[in-house]
Amino acid sequence: MPEATHPELELDDIQAGALFERPSPYVGRYLMLRIADRADGRELVRRLHRIATTSRTNDSGDDTSLTVAFTYHGLEALGVPRQSLDSFAPEFREGMKARAALLGDVGESSPEHWEPPLGSADVHVAIAALSPDAARLEAAAEKARRAHTELPGVEVVWRQDCYQLATGRTSFGFKDGIGQPAVEGSGRPSTSPREPSLKAGEIILGYPDETGELPPMPTPEVLGRNGTYVVFRKLHTKVATYRRYLRNRAASRDEEDLLGAKMVGRWQSGAPLALAPDHDEPELGADARRNNDFVFGDDPRGFKCPVGAHARRANPRDAMDQDGSVDVRLHRMIRRGTSYGPMLPQGALEDDGADRGIIFVFAGAHLKRQFEFVKTQWLNDGIFIGAPLEKDPLVGPNDESSGFTIPRRPIRRRLQNLPPFVVTRGGEYCFAPGLRAMRWLAELDT
Ligand code: HEM
């Protein structure tokens, strides 16, 4: 279907979070707020509605964005009518903490160890501000501060600064944020020339999705339309443990890099193993026209990129085509991950005690068939790839009992006793409404 016949995305109403192209590098801040008083909460939303930015442009003209989202408890605190609350996706209503065991948040990652108040009924509103530099971020943060000061019934309960390095690399050393689906009508280009744009309804509510249907949407329509579900997870990365694990198993530094690349599916530079199976090619990693121009169909056994590598699990591309029962396009997502905490100095093998990692952010119309499906079926559990005992080697809930198979000729290599490299510090399921919906929330008179 030609683009012009698609229902037009209301980019002026859709908040920046999911579709707006971020500056690179950037600095950012997440705030979580609690609404103790309903009237103050609505006043907060009225003010935030005026400063939230949209997907159309960088409204402020300086690449700064400000996105607002609500938890289920937040919508309750604002007095959203019961019938409307009940129309939200069941996973969202339950909240991430209730889904923890299913998501693999066990042991060190289980909610009893989460950073308070994440996962509790005290987290109501999430605000994300992003800017190309600290001065402009402060200006945006000041606007947010003005929105909640002098409102005694609203308090900031959690705050996290974050950033993206100019290299795009995150704490394990890998460039991230390369693979991203394009959304019809968003104006965002596809990162992969092999992947047609997704129907808008896969990401934004109120539009047909890949099945040709309108995804289930909260009611009334003014509340649901142009909204998107958001998954927010603070993921601590055990960088020293990861480096030591590779050092102890590799015969040389080059092999260390290779084993790391096999776990991720890309070299640290971002060059995909599918195109550079034997050694890193930094120019390829840096070339946005080429670094996502690949599929896996010519490598069914994973000699170039292991079937169990993180990025191949998270997006198996055409590798699932033979199976026929799985449509990869129903399990795509917009990722808005970002770094927090200082990087561990290069070469350091001992932990310095600093908290560092990734704020993983998902945006999509389907919490269950997108985020939860990928996390539970593809990352935590490898049955679909015929290796039932293996989990994602980098981000899976490993406990030193599982391993990672690297297909190789004449014999495969198996890394044993994988420890957990990533620990969940907390998270929330949120809903980022459109601007009209925010006005509706502010004007509730229940
Ligand atoms: C600390 C945790 C994580 C780290 C360090 C991490 C790291 C990475 C890296 C380095 C890449 C390759 C770069 C790219 O293709 O953009 C990647 C890709 C990806 N990751 Fe993660 N990731 C983490 C958690 C997750 C989680 C929890 C999910 C989903 C539930 C996820 C989904 C994806 C997806 C969909 C891709 C893109 C694959 C593609 O399109 O080729 N990641 N990740």
Short mmCIF file of C-alpha atoms and ligand atoms in Angstrom, two decimals:
data_model
loop_
_atom_site.label_atom_id
_atom_site.label_comp_id
_atom_site.label_asym_id
_atom_site.label_seq_id
_atom_site.Cartn_x
_atom_site.Cartn_y
_atom_site.Cartn_z
CA MET A 1 0.00 0.00 0.00
CA PRO A 2 1.44 3.40 -0.82
CA GLU A 3 2.33 5.50 2.22
CA ALA A 4 -0.25 8.19 1.39
CA THR A 5 -3.18 5.80 1.94
CA HIS A 6 -2.16 4.97 5.49
CA PRO A 7 -4.07 6.72 8.23
CA GLU A 8 -1.98 9.72 9.01
CA LEU A 9 -0.12 9.63 12.30
CA GLU A 10 -1.03 12.57 14.50
CA LEU A 11 2.55 13.49 15.19
CA ASP A 12 1.51 16.75 16.87
CA ASP A 13 -0.37 14.77 19.50
CA ILE A 14 2.00 11.82 19.98
CA GLN A 15 4.63 12.48 22.63
CA ALA A 16 8.30 12.50 21.70
CA GLY A 17 9.36 9.34 23.59
CA ALA A 18 8.70 6.66 20.99
CA LEU A 19 9.19 8.31 17.61
CA PHE A 20 11.35 11.38 18.03
CA GLU A 21 14.90 10.99 16.73
CA ARG A 22 17.21 11.59 19.67
CA PRO A 23 20.28 13.76 19.41
CA SER A 24 23.57 11.92 19.67
CA PRO A 25 25.29 12.19 22.06
CA TYR A 26 22.85 13.34 24.72
CA VAL A 27 22.36 13.71 28.44
CA GLY A 28 19.09 12.91 30.17
CA ARG A 29 17.20 12.65 33.41
CA TYR A 30 14.40 10.43 34.62
CA LEU A 31 12.13 11.56 37.42
CA MET A 32 9.46 9.54 39.17
CA LEU A 33 6.78 11.37 41.08
CA ARG A 34 4.09 10.45 43.57
CA ILE A 35 0.69 12.07 43.64
CA ALA A 36 -0.59 12.34 47.21
CA ASP A 37 -3.36 14.79 46.40
CA ARG A 38 -5.65 14.35 43.39
CA ALA A 39 -6.20 18.06 42.66
CA ASP A 40 -2.46 18.75 42.78
CA GLY A 41 -1.88 15.71 40.58
CA ARG A 42 -4.25 17.06 37.94
CA GLU A 43 -2.62 20.47 38.12
CA LEU A 44 0.73 18.76 37.59
CA VAL A 45 -0.61 17.01 34.48
CA ARG A 46 -2.07 20.29 33.19
CA ARG A 47 1.35 21.91 33.49
CA LEU A 48 3.23 18.93 32.06
CA HIS A 49 0.84 18.83 29.13
CA ARG A 50 2.08 22.28 28.16
CA ILE A 51 5.78 21.39 28.25
CA ALA A 52 5.73 17.81 26.92
CA THR A 53 7.25 17.67 23.42
CA THR A 54 5.78 15.84 20.46
CA SER A 55 7.01 13.53 17.73
CA ARG A 56 6.59 16.18 15.05
CA THR A 57 9.67 18.25 15.64
CA ASN A 58 11.98 19.31 18.34
CA ASP A 59 9.36 21.80 19.48
CA SER A 60 11.87 23.81 21.44
CA GLY A 61 14.09 23.97 18.37
CA ASP A 62 17.07 22.55 20.24
CA ASP A 63 16.65 18.76 20.09
CA THR A 64 15.44 18.64 23.68
CA SER A 65 12.55 16.32 24.43
CA LEU A 66 10.35 15.87 27.47
CA THR A 67 8.06 12.85 27.70
CA VAL A 68 5.54 12.04 30.43
CA ALA A 69 4.13 8.62 31.30
CA PHE A 70 1.88 7.21 34.02
CA THR A 71 1.79 3.96 35.93
CA TYR A 72 -1.49 2.23 36.67
CA HIS A 73 -1.28 3.53 40.26
CA GLY A 74 -0.71 6.99 38.81
CA LEU A 75 -3.90 6.83 36.74
CA GLU A 76 -5.74 5.64 39.84
CA ALA A 77 -4.32 8.52 41.86
CA LEU A 78 -5.59 10.95 39.22
CA GLY A 79 -9.08 9.53 39.58
CA VAL A 80 -9.44 7.88 36.18
CA PRO A 81 -12.85 6.15 36.26
CA ARG A 82 -12.88 2.43 37.03
CA GLN A 83 -14.33 1.44 33.65
CA SER A 84 -11.47 3.21 31.95
CA LEU A 85 -8.82 1.74 34.29
CA ASP A 86 -10.18 -1.71 33.52
CA SER A 87 -9.76 -1.13 29.79
CA PHE A 88 -5.94 -1.04 30.00
CA ALA A 89 -3.86 -4.10 29.13
CA PRO A 90 -3.90 -6.63 32.00
CA GLU A 91 -0.07 -6.64 32.25
CA PHE A 92 -0.05 -2.87 32.69
CA ARG A 93 -2.74 -3.10 35.37
CA GLU A 94 -0.74 -5.73 37.25
CA GLY A 95 2.48 -3.77 37.00
CA MET A 96 6.02 -4.97 36.43
CA LYS A 97 6.62 -6.10 40.01
CA ALA A 98 3.75 -8.59 39.78
CA ARG A 99 5.24 -9.90 36.52
CA ALA A 100 8.77 -10.21 37.96
CA ALA A 101 9.02 -14.01 38.23
CA LEU A 102 7.70 -14.42 34.69
CA LEU A 103 10.20 -11.87 33.40
CA GLY A 104 13.10 -13.72 35.04
CA ASP A 105 13.58 -11.14 37.79
CA VAL A 106 14.60 -13.69 40.37
CA GLY A 107 17.46 -14.01 42.88
CA GLU A 108 19.46 -10.77 42.99
CA SER A 109 17.02 -9.27 40.46
CA SER A 110 13.88 -10.03 42.44
CA PRO A 111 11.66 -7.13 43.59
CA GLU A 112 12.64 -7.44 47.26
CA HIS A 113 16.08 -6.14 46.21
CA TRP A 114 14.77 -3.38 43.95
CA GLU A 115 15.74 0.20 44.52
CA PRO A 116 12.86 1.84 46.41
CA PRO A 117 10.33 3.03 45.47
CA LEU A 118 10.56 1.28 42.06
CA GLY A 119 7.86 -1.34 41.72
CA SER A 120 5.82 0.08 44.60
CA ALA A 121 2.44 1.79 44.60
CA ASP A 122 4.25 5.10 45.25
CA VAL A 123 5.47 5.55 41.66
CA HIS A 124 2.82 7.45 39.69
CA VAL A 125 4.35 9.67 37.04
CA ALA A 126 7.55 9.22 35.04
CA ILE A 127 9.21 12.12 33.27
CA ALA A 128 12.08 11.71 30.82
CA ALA A 129 14.05 14.77 29.70
CA LEU A 130 16.78 14.45 27.05
CA SER A 131 19.03 17.08 25.56
CA PRO A 132 22.21 17.37 23.50
CA ASP A 133 24.06 18.98 26.42
CA ALA A 134 23.91 19.64 30.15
CA ALA A 135 22.93 23.32 29.87
CA ARG A 136 19.87 22.59 27.75
CA LEU A 137 18.97 19.60 29.93
CA GLU A 138 19.01 21.86 32.98
CA ALA A 139 16.67 24.27 31.19
CA ALA A 140 14.25 21.40 30.45
CA ALA A 141 14.60 20.03 34.00
CA GLU A 142 13.87 23.51 35.33
CA LYS A 143 10.60 23.54 33.37
CA ALA A 144 9.69 20.18 34.89
CA ARG A 145 10.67 21.47 38.33
CA ARG A 146 8.42 24.51 37.90
CA ALA A 147 5.59 22.14 37.00
CA HIS A 148 5.75 20.34 40.33
CA THR A 149 6.98 22.96 42.76
CA GLU A 150 4.38 24.67 44.90
CA LEU A 151 2.22 21.58 44.58
CA PRO A 152 2.47 20.07 48.08
CA GLY A 153 0.46 17.06 46.97
CA VAL A 154 3.13 15.97 44.49
CA GLU A 155 6.66 14.81 45.33
CA VAL A 156 9.68 13.56 43.43
CA VAL A 157 10.38 10.06 44.73
CA TRP A 158 13.17 8.91 42.41
CA ARG A 159 15.66 10.45 40.06
CA GLN A 160 18.25 9.02 37.67
CA ASP A 161 20.64 10.84 35.38
CA CYS A 162 21.62 9.10 32.16
CA TYR A 163 23.57 9.74 28.98
CA GLN A 164 24.67 8.46 25.65
CA LEU A 165 28.38 8.62 24.83
CA ALA A 166 29.41 10.08 21.47
CA THR A 167 30.59 6.58 20.51
CA GLY A 168 27.13 5.15 21.26
CA ARG A 169 28.84 2.53 23.45
CA THR A 170 27.33 1.33 26.71
CA SER A 171 28.91 -0.21 29.81
CA PHE A 172 29.92 -3.62 28.40
CA GLY A 173 31.73 -1.71 25.65
CA PHE A 174 29.30 -2.36 22.79
CA LYS A 175 27.71 0.23 20.58
CA ASP A 176 23.96 0.01 21.19
CA GLY A 177 20.79 1.40 19.70
CA ILE A 178 21.64 0.37 16.14
CA GLY A 179 18.76 -1.95 15.30
CA GLN A 180 15.44 -0.10 15.39
CA PRO A 181 12.31 -0.66 13.31
CA ALA A 182 10.87 2.19 11.26
CA VAL A 183 7.23 3.11 11.84
CA GLU A 184 4.97 4.00 8.93
CA GLY A 185 4.19 7.67 8.81
CA SER A 186 6.71 8.68 11.48
CA GLY A 187 9.23 10.16 9.11
CA ARG A 188 11.94 8.15 10.87
CA PRO A 189 14.06 6.23 8.40
CA SER A 190 14.47 2.48 8.76
CA THR A 191 17.81 1.38 10.19
CA SER A 192 17.65 -1.75 8.03
CA PRO A 193 17.11 -1.61 4.28
CA ARG A 194 15.84 -5.21 4.59
CA GLU A 195 13.02 -4.43 7.00
CA PRO A 196 9.87 -2.70 5.70
CA SER A 197 8.36 -0.12 8.05
CA LEU A 198 6.06 -1.47 10.75
CA LYS A 199 2.39 -0.54 10.69
CA ALA A 200 1.95 2.40 13.06
CA GLY A 201 -0.40 0.41 15.31
CA GLU A 202 2.50 -1.80 16.40
CA ILE A 203 3.85 1.17 18.33
CA ILE A 204 1.11 3.81 18.64
CA LEU A 205 -2.45 3.05 19.78
CA GLY A 206 -5.34 4.05 17.57
CA TYR A 207 -3.95 2.82 14.25
CA PRO A 208 -4.06 -0.57 12.50
CA ASP A 209 -1.21 -2.91 13.40
CA GLU A 210 0.50 -5.69 11.43
CA THR A 211 -2.57 -7.93 11.81
CA GLY A 212 -4.69 -5.28 10.07
CA GLU A 213 -6.66 -4.73 13.28
CA LEU A 214 -6.69 -1.87 15.74
CA PRO A 215 -4.77 -3.01 18.84
CA PRO A 216 -6.82 -3.11 22.05
CA MET A 217 -6.90 0.43 23.31
CA PRO A 218 -7.85 1.98 26.64
CA THR A 219 -11.15 3.83 26.67
CA PRO A 220 -12.44 6.43 26.20
CA GLU A 221 -10.83 6.93 22.83
CA VAL A 222 -9.49 10.34 23.79
CA LEU A 223 -7.39 8.65 26.48
CA GLY A 224 -6.07 5.74 24.42
CA ARG A 225 -5.49 7.26 21.01
CA ASN A 226 -1.89 8.26 20.26
CA GLY A 227 -0.68 6.63 23.45
CA THR A 228 1.94 3.94 23.79
CA TYR A 229 2.96 1.51 26.50
CA VAL A 230 6.40 2.06 27.94
CA VAL A 231 8.59 -0.42 29.80
CA PHE A 232 11.16 1.12 32.09
CA ARG A 233 13.88 -1.05 33.64
CA LYS A 234 17.00 -0.07 35.54
CA LEU A 235 19.53 -2.79 34.65
CA HIS A 236 22.80 -2.86 36.55
CA THR A 237 25.64 -4.36 34.52
CA LYS A 238 28.41 -6.38 36.18
CA VAL A 239 31.12 -5.21 33.85
CA ALA A 240 34.14 -6.49 35.81
CA THR A 241 32.53 -9.94 36.15
CA TYR A 242 31.86 -9.97 32.42
CA ARG A 243 35.43 -8.96 31.55
CA ARG A 244 36.93 -11.55 33.91
CA TYR A 245 34.66 -14.24 32.53
CA LEU A 246 35.95 -13.62 29.01
CA ARG A 247 39.58 -13.20 30.14
CA ASN A 248 39.48 -16.59 31.87
CA ARG A 249 38.15 -18.35 28.80
CA ALA A 250 40.09 -16.72 26.01
CA ALA A 251 43.62 -17.53 24.91
CA SER A 252 44.28 -13.99 23.69
CA ARG A 253 42.79 -10.46 23.70
CA ASP A 254 41.58 -11.05 20.16
CA GLU A 255 39.75 -14.14 21.26
CA GLU A 256 38.24 -12.20 24.17
CA ASP A 257 36.82 -9.73 21.66
CA LEU A 258 35.54 -12.58 19.51
CA LEU A 259 33.80 -14.37 22.39
CA GLY A 260 32.20 -11.08 23.47
CA ALA A 261 31.03 -10.44 19.90
CA LYS A 262 29.61 -13.97 19.66
CA MET A 263 27.54 -13.30 22.79
CA VAL A 264 26.12 -10.06 21.41
CA GLY A 265 25.95 -10.74 17.66
CA ARG A 266 27.95 -7.62 16.95
CA TRP A 267 31.51 -6.49 17.60
CA GLN A 268 32.00 -3.69 20.09
CA SER A 269 32.16 -1.20 17.21
CA GLY A 270 28.66 -2.28 16.16
CA ALA A 271 29.82 -4.26 13.11
CA PRO A 272 27.44 -7.25 12.80
CA LEU A 273 28.91 -10.77 12.85
CA ALA A 274 26.59 -11.57 9.95
CA LEU A 275 28.72 -9.27 7.76
CA ALA A 276 32.04 -9.41 9.62
CA PRO A 277 32.24 -12.93 11.09
CA ASP A 278 35.99 -13.15 11.71
CA HIS A 279 37.24 -9.78 12.83
CA ASP A 280 35.91 -6.38 13.77
CA GLU A 281 35.41 -3.82 11.02
CA PRO A 282 35.02 -0.47 12.80
CA GLU A 283 34.17 1.37 9.55
CA LEU A 284 31.28 -1.04 9.04
CA GLY A 285 30.17 -0.55 12.65
CA ALA A 286 30.11 3.22 12.12
CA ASP A 287 28.32 3.09 8.76
CA ALA A 288 24.59 3.46 9.43
CA ARG A 289 23.78 2.52 5.82
CA ARG A 290 25.53 -0.85 6.13
CA ASN A 291 25.63 -1.88 9.80
CA ASN A 292 22.04 -3.15 9.77
CA ASP A 293 21.89 -4.39 6.20
CA PHE A 294 21.76 -8.12 6.87
CA VAL A 295 19.56 -11.13 7.61
CA PHE A 296 20.36 -14.56 9.07
CA GLY A 297 18.83 -16.88 6.50
CA ASP A 298 22.20 -17.73 4.95
CA ASP A 299 23.56 -18.76 8.36
CA PRO A 300 20.90 -21.13 9.75
CA ARG A 301 23.33 -22.95 12.08
CA GLY A 302 24.94 -19.81 13.36
CA PHE A 303 28.52 -20.26 12.20
CA LYS A 304 28.78 -16.53 11.63
CA CYS A 305 26.39 -15.26 14.29
CA PRO A 306 25.37 -17.82 16.93
CA VAL A 307 21.62 -18.41 17.05
CA GLY A 308 21.83 -17.74 20.78
CA ALA A 309 23.58 -14.34 20.46
CA HIS A 310 21.70 -11.52 22.22
CA ALA A 311 20.81 -9.43 19.17
CA ARG A 312 19.84 -12.51 17.11
CA ARG A 313 17.54 -13.76 19.87
CA ALA A 314 16.03 -10.29 20.30
CA ASN A 315 15.42 -9.95 16.56
CA PRO A 316 15.86 -13.23 14.65
CA ARG A 317 14.95 -11.43 11.39
CA ASP A 318 14.36 -13.93 8.56
CA ALA A 319 15.75 -16.84 10.62
CA MET A 320 12.23 -17.60 11.79
CA ASP A 321 10.78 -17.72 8.28
CA GLN A 322 11.30 -21.49 7.87
CA ASP A 323 9.30 -22.14 11.02
CA GLY A 324 6.28 -20.24 9.70
CA SER A 325 4.56 -20.22 13.11
CA VAL A 326 6.33 -17.08 14.26
CA ASP A 327 5.94 -13.71 12.62
CA VAL A 328 8.93 -11.71 13.79
CA ARG A 329 7.15 -8.48 12.87
CA LEU A 330 4.69 -9.05 15.71
CA HIS A 331 7.54 -8.96 18.22
CA ARG A 332 9.39 -5.79 17.29
CA MET A 333 9.85 -2.82 19.58
CA ILE A 334 11.23 0.68 19.78
CA ARG A 335 14.15 0.65 22.22
CA ARG A 336 15.17 3.78 24.04
CA GLY A 337 17.99 2.39 26.14
CA THR A 338 20.50 4.72 27.72
CA SER A 339 23.55 4.52 30.00
CA TYR A 340 23.71 5.43 33.65
CA GLY A 341 26.67 5.56 36.03
CA PRO A 342 30.34 5.98 35.14
CA MET A 343 31.97 3.61 32.67
CA LEU A 344 34.42 1.13 34.25
CA PRO A 345 37.89 2.27 33.11
CA GLN A 346 39.13 0.36 30.10
CA GLY A 347 41.06 -2.76 31.05
CA ALA A 348 39.91 -2.78 34.70
CA LEU A 349 39.04 -6.28 35.86
CA GLU A 350 38.04 -5.48 39.43
CA ASP A 351 34.72 -3.97 40.35
CA ASP A 352 35.01 -0.41 41.68
CA GLY A 353 31.67 -0.53 43.48
CA ALA A 354 30.03 2.07 41.21
CA ASP A 355 26.47 1.52 40.08
CA ARG A 356 26.43 1.45 36.28
CA GLY A 357 24.32 -0.01 33.55
CA ILE A 358 21.47 0.63 31.23
CA ILE A 359 18.08 2.19 31.63
CA PHE A 360 16.22 -0.10 29.23
CA VAL A 361 13.17 1.56 27.75
CA PHE A 362 10.69 -0.14 25.44
CA ALA A 363 7.89 1.61 23.57
CA GLY A 364 5.15 -0.33 21.83
CA ALA A 365 1.42 -0.99 21.60
CA HIS A 366 1.57 -4.54 22.99
CA LEU A 367 3.29 -5.19 26.30
CA LYS A 368 2.59 -8.90 26.13
CA ARG A 369 3.34 -9.89 22.56
CA GLN A 370 6.24 -7.49 22.18
CA PHE A 371 8.27 -6.83 25.35
CA GLU A 372 7.13 -9.78 27.48
CA PHE A 373 7.26 -12.24 24.59
CA VAL A 374 10.79 -11.29 23.57
CA LYS A 375 12.02 -11.22 27.16
CA THR A 376 10.47 -14.51 28.21
CA GLN A 377 10.49 -16.63 25.04
CA TRP A 378 13.50 -15.38 23.15
CA LEU A 379 15.93 -14.05 25.78
CA ASN A 380 15.18 -16.06 28.89
CA ASP A 381 14.28 -19.33 27.22
CA GLY A 382 15.74 -20.70 24.03
CA ILE A 383 13.34 -23.44 23.11
CA PHE A 384 12.57 -21.91 19.74
CA ILE A 385 16.19 -22.24 18.71
CA GLY A 386 16.52 -25.83 19.83
CA ALA A 387 18.80 -25.15 22.78
CA PRO A 388 16.38 -25.37 25.67
CA LEU A 389 18.99 -25.16 28.38
CA GLU A 390 20.47 -21.93 27.17
CA LYS A 391 19.42 -18.40 27.97
CA ASP A 392 20.63 -15.14 26.50
CA PRO A 393 24.37 -15.18 27.38
CA LEU A 394 24.56 -11.45 28.10
CA VAL A 395 21.23 -10.40 29.56
CA GLY A 396 19.49 -13.70 30.43
CA PRO A 397 18.81 -14.81 34.01
CA ASN A 398 21.86 -17.09 34.12
CA ASP A 399 22.90 -18.68 37.41
CA GLU A 400 26.24 -20.36 36.67
CA SER A 401 24.45 -23.55 35.62
CA SER A 402 23.83 -22.70 31.98
CA GLY A 403 26.12 -22.16 29.06
CA PHE A 404 26.40 -20.67 25.60
CA THR A 405 27.06 -22.58 22.41
CA ILE A 406 29.20 -21.06 19.70
CA PRO A 407 28.78 -23.14 16.51
CA ARG A 408 32.19 -23.78 14.97
CA ARG A 409 33.81 -26.26 12.61
CA PRO A 410 35.01 -28.92 13.20
CA ILE A 411 33.54 -28.80 16.72
CA ARG A 412 31.41 -26.23 18.49
CA ARG A 413 32.70 -24.25 21.42
CA ARG A 414 30.65 -24.21 24.60
CA LEU A 415 31.09 -21.58 27.30
CA GLN A 416 30.04 -23.04 30.65
CA ASN A 417 28.83 -21.72 33.98
CA LEU A 418 27.55 -18.36 32.83
CA PRO A 419 26.98 -16.06 35.81
CA PRO A 420 24.38 -13.27 35.66
CA PHE A 421 25.95 -10.20 34.05
CA VAL A 422 22.83 -8.05 34.40
CA VAL A 423 20.83 -7.38 37.57
CA THR A 424 17.41 -5.73 37.54
CA ARG A 425 17.35 -2.87 40.04
CA GLY A 426 13.70 -2.08 39.45
CA GLY A 427 11.19 -1.06 36.86
CA GLU A 428 7.72 0.03 35.92
CA TYR A 429 5.15 -0.51 33.22
CA CYS A 430 3.90 2.91 32.11
CA PHE A 431 1.52 4.45 29.62
CA ALA A 432 2.59 7.56 27.69
CA PRO A 433 -0.61 9.23 26.51
CA GLY A 434 -1.04 11.66 23.65
CA LEU A 435 -1.30 15.35 24.48
CA ARG A 436 -5.11 15.46 24.11
CA ALA A 437 -5.27 12.56 26.54
CA MET A 438 -3.12 14.44 29.02
CA ARG A 439 -5.54 17.35 28.83
CA TRP A 440 -8.40 14.92 29.44
CA LEU A 441 -6.57 13.57 32.50
CA ALA A 442 -5.96 17.09 33.82
CA GLU A 443 -9.62 17.98 33.42
CA LEU A 444 -11.10 14.91 35.10
CA ASP A 445 -13.75 15.86 37.61
CA THR A 446 -14.32 12.57 39.36
C1 HEM B 1 21.64 -4.60 30.17
C2 HEM B 1 20.88 -5.18 29.29
C3 HEM B 1 21.10 -5.12 27.81
C4 HEM B 1 22.22 -4.84 27.11
C5 HEM B 1 23.61 -4.50 27.65
C6 HEM B 1 21.89 -4.92 25.72
C7 HEM B 1 22.78 -4.71 24.69
C8 HEM B 1 22.48 -4.77 23.34
C9 HEM B 1 23.41 -4.57 22.27
C10 HEM B 1 24.90 -4.24 22.45
C11 HEM B 1 22.73 -4.71 21.11
C12 HEM B 1 23.32 -4.60 19.70
C13 HEM B 1 23.16 -3.24 19.12
C14 HEM B 1 21.91 -3.04 18.32
O1 HEM B 1 21.55 -3.91 17.52
O2 HEM B 1 21.26 -1.99 18.50
C15 HEM B 1 21.35 -4.98 21.43
C16 HEM B 1 20.33 -5.19 20.53
C17 HEM B 1 19.03 -5.43 20.87
N1 HEM B 1 18.54 -5.66 22.13
FE1 HEM B 1 19.56 -5.54 23.85
N2 HEM B 1 20.57 -5.25 25.59
C18 HEM B 1 20.04 -5.39 26.85
C19 HEM B 1 18.76 -5.74 27.19
C20 HEM B 1 17.76 -6.00 26.27
C21 HEM B 1 16.41 -6.38 26.63
C22 HEM B 1 15.90 -6.59 28.05
C23 HEM B 1 15.73 -6.50 25.44
C24 HEM B 1 14.30 -6.86 25.19
C25 HEM B 1 13.45 -7.36 26.03
C26 HEM B 1 16.65 -6.19 24.38
C27 HEM B 1 16.31 -6.16 23.06
C28 HEM B 1 17.18 -5.87 22.03
C29 HEM B 1 16.77 -5.74 20.65
C30 HEM B 1 15.35 -5.88 20.09
C31 HEM B 1 17.93 -5.48 19.91
C32 HEM B 1 18.03 -5.21 18.42
C33 HEM B 1 18.33 -6.45 17.66
C34 HEM B 1 18.31 -6.16 16.18
O3 HEM B 1 17.40 -5.48 15.72
O4 HEM B 1 19.22 -6.64 15.53
N3 HEM B 1 17.87 -5.91 24.92
N4 HEM B 1 21.23 -5.04 22.81
#
